[in-house]
């Protein structure tokens, strides 16, 4: 009997030790998660006003991330922080109306010299949200209009807007679906009715694949990044010329996967969506986008479930930030970081609010 009791005690002790490495995380409430995300974003703001895009030592501020962060600040009622970002962008805007893809957060010198249509139009999107919230249509309106006008010089005969300029100032010949979804949103919002109609024609006739029910990555580009389908719903609605909500089912069927990550003695398993259909990572920025689109489509159970998976990883990291991806794989375009990021953290705030930035 003595030996049996000792064996039981030892067994239970071993079980406790092993289970300590695979804890069950009780997710924060959405309200707490949103507040924690906001606190983390505030901590990423440099003295220049720009947001450091990742929790690493590189201090790179991507232009798209500045727009995402400014909108997140506005959703949290922090107009002052949003204005600080927008003021910095106003000072950095090129005479042509564009911005470079990335700057260094600490001194605003250019880090990446591409000038891409998508990030430029996202700044206009942040201005649209600012104007909606404050009623101030003076301070940043010219900045937004110049950005839109700069983008329109790249519109082609099929209605699609090409990508912009590369780092040597050469005109790019490809057209991105997501860039054109951005363009349709801002052209519609700011009254460019004819140009918006032409962009929508491109999205419907060149990018949307009716047989399979999803958006291609771009003109003659059959790759299937997840965001074109989440953003397609946000920019065009759940239905219209086509049933764009079918893109959400496509993502559920082709991008959903489960991955496990171990950090020191802790392990977490996440159910979510990869950037592409190779299903080897969880892309949290895109997962936030999917939650917003699920809410638009009335799929509350899906929205709540996948939002909770984002909150789980936020709690796991414990900083308030949300990592860009779980494992840091290459998505076919770039290597995703597994560090906390402005884009993923901002999109979690959008997801909790159910906010669609394409229709401010």
PDB file of N, CA, C and O in Angstrom, residues 11-25 262 265-267:
ATOM      1  N   UNK A  11       3.396   9.802  -9.984  1.00  0.00           N
ATOM      2  CA  UNK A  11       2.711   9.914 -11.274  1.00  0.00           C
ATOM      3  C   UNK A  11       1.989  11.242 -11.404  1.00  0.00           C
ATOM      4  O   UNK A  11       2.065  11.929 -12.424  1.00  0.00           O
ATOM      5  N   UNK A  12       1.281  11.621 -10.320  1.00  0.00           N
ATOM      6  CA  UNK A  12       0.564  12.897 -10.341  1.00  0.00           C
ATOM      7  C   UNK A  12       1.529  14.067 -10.472  1.00  0.00           C
ATOM      8  O   UNK A  12       1.266  15.039 -11.192  1.00  0.00           O
ATOM      9  N   UNK A  13       2.678  13.975  -9.785  1.00  0.00           N
ATOM     10  CA  UNK A  13       3.679  15.042  -9.885  1.00  0.00           C
ATOM     11  C   UNK A  13       4.203  15.169 -11.299  1.00  0.00           C
ATOM     12  O   UNK A  13       4.371  16.279 -11.827  1.00  0.00           O
ATOM     13  N   UNK A  14       4.488  14.044 -11.942  1.00  0.00           N
ATOM     14  CA  UNK A  14       4.953  14.091 -13.320  1.00  0.00           C
ATOM     15  C   UNK A  14       3.915  14.675 -14.245  1.00  0.00           C
ATOM     16  O   UNK A  14       4.225  15.445 -15.159  1.00  0.00           O
ATOM     17  N   UNK A  15       2.625  14.340 -14.006  1.00  0.00           N
ATOM     18  CA  UNK A  15       1.555  14.890 -14.836  1.00  0.00           C
ATOM     19  C   UNK A  15       1.480  16.398 -14.695  1.00  0.00           C
ATOM     20  O   UNK A  15       1.275  17.116 -15.680  1.00  0.00           O
ATOM     21  N   UNK A  16       1.661  16.897 -13.487  1.00  0.00           N
ATOM     22  CA  UNK A  16       1.626  18.346 -13.264  1.00  0.00           C
ATOM     23  C   UNK A  16       2.794  19.032 -13.963  1.00  0.00           C
ATOM     24  O   UNK A  16       2.643  20.106 -14.552  1.00  0.00           O
ATOM     25  N   UNK A  17       3.966  18.433 -13.904  1.00  0.00           N
ATOM     26  CA  UNK A  17       5.141  19.010 -14.564  1.00  0.00           C
ATOM     27  C   UNK A  17       4.932  19.066 -16.067  1.00  0.00           C
ATOM     28  O   UNK A  17       5.197  20.072 -16.717  1.00  0.00           O
ATOM     29  N   UNK A  18       4.424  17.951 -16.635  1.00  0.00           N
ATOM     30  CA  UNK A  18       4.211  17.915 -18.076  1.00  0.00           C
ATOM     31  C   UNK A  18       3.130  18.893 -18.503  1.00  0.00           C
ATOM     32  O   UNK A  18       3.254  19.583 -19.514  1.00  0.00           O
ATOM     33  N   UNK A  19       2.057  18.969 -17.723  1.00  0.00           N
ATOM     34  CA  UNK A  19       0.962  19.864 -18.100  1.00  0.00           C
ATOM     35  C   UNK A  19       1.357  21.321 -17.986  1.00  0.00           C
ATOM     36  O   UNK A  19       0.774  22.181 -18.637  1.00  0.00           O
ATOM     37  N   UNK A  20       2.383  21.623 -17.191  1.00  0.00           N
ATOM     38  CA  UNK A  20       2.829  23.014 -17.067  1.00  0.00           C
ATOM     39  C   UNK A  20       3.363  23.547 -18.384  1.00  0.00           C
ATOM     40  O   UNK A  20       3.343  24.749 -18.646  1.00  0.00           O
ATOM     41  N   UNK A  21       3.837  22.638 -19.247  1.00  0.00           N
ATOM     42  CA  UNK A  21       4.353  23.072 -20.540  1.00  0.00           C
ATOM     43  C   UNK A  21       3.280  23.274 -21.584  1.00  0.00           C
ATOM     44  O   UNK A  21       3.534  23.792 -22.646  1.00  0.00           O
ATOM     45  N   UNK A  22       2.051  22.814 -21.311  1.00  0.00           N
ATOM     46  CA  UNK A  22       0.950  22.992 -22.261  1.00  0.00           C
ATOM     47  C   UNK A  22      -0.248  23.582 -21.531  1.00  0.00           C
ATOM     48  O   UNK A  22      -1.267  22.942 -21.368  1.00  0.00           O
ATOM     49  N   UNK A  23      -0.122  24.834 -21.062  1.00  0.00           N
ATOM     50  CA  UNK A  23      -1.190  25.421 -20.268  1.00  0.00           C
ATOM     51  C   UNK A  23      -2.430  25.704 -21.102  1.00  0.00           C
ATOM     52  O   UNK A  23      -2.364  25.882 -22.320  1.00  0.00           O
ATOM     53  N   UNK A  24      -3.556  25.718 -20.434  1.00  0.00           N
ATOM     54  CA  UNK A  24      -4.795  26.137 -21.060  1.00  0.00           C
ATOM     55  C   UNK A  24      -4.973  27.614 -20.775  1.00  0.00           C
ATOM     56  O   UNK A  24      -5.030  28.030 -19.619  1.00  0.00           O
ATOM     57  N   UNK A  25      -5.041  28.412 -21.830  1.00  0.00           N
ATOM     58  CA  UNK A  25      -5.115  29.854 -21.669  1.00  0.00           C
ATOM     59  C   UNK A  25      -6.570  30.297 -21.656  1.00  0.00           C
ATOM     60  O   UNK A  25      -7.316  30.009 -22.590  1.00  0.00           O
ATOM     61  N   UNK A 262       5.715  26.463 -29.615  1.00  0.00           N
ATOM     62  CA  UNK A 262       6.293  26.265 -28.293  1.00  0.00           C
ATOM     63  C   UNK A 262       7.303  27.379 -28.020  1.00  0.00           C
ATOM     64  O   UNK A 262       8.188  27.641 -28.821  1.00  0.00           O
ATOM     65  N   UNK A 265       8.843  26.812 -22.069  1.00  0.00           N
ATOM     66  CA  UNK A 265       8.089  25.662 -21.582  1.00  0.00           C
ATOM     67  C   UNK A 265       6.602  25.757 -21.886  1.00  0.00           C
ATOM     68  O   UNK A 265       5.825  24.928 -21.421  1.00  0.00           O
ATOM     69  N   UNK A 266       6.190  26.751 -22.659  1.00  0.00           N
ATOM     70  CA  UNK A 266       4.776  26.943 -22.944  1.00  0.00           C
ATOM     71  C   UNK A 266       4.455  26.604 -24.395  1.00  0.00           C
ATOM     72  O   UNK A 266       5.226  26.903 -25.303  1.00  0.00           O
ATOM     73  N   UNK A 267       3.317  25.978 -24.586  1.00  0.00           N
ATOM     74  CA  UNK A 267       2.863  25.588 -25.918  1.00  0.00           C
ATOM     75  C   UNK A 267       1.449  26.092 -26.131  1.00  0.00           C
ATOM     76  O   UNK A 267       0.627  26.046 -25.216  1.00  0.00           O
TER      77      UNK A 267
END
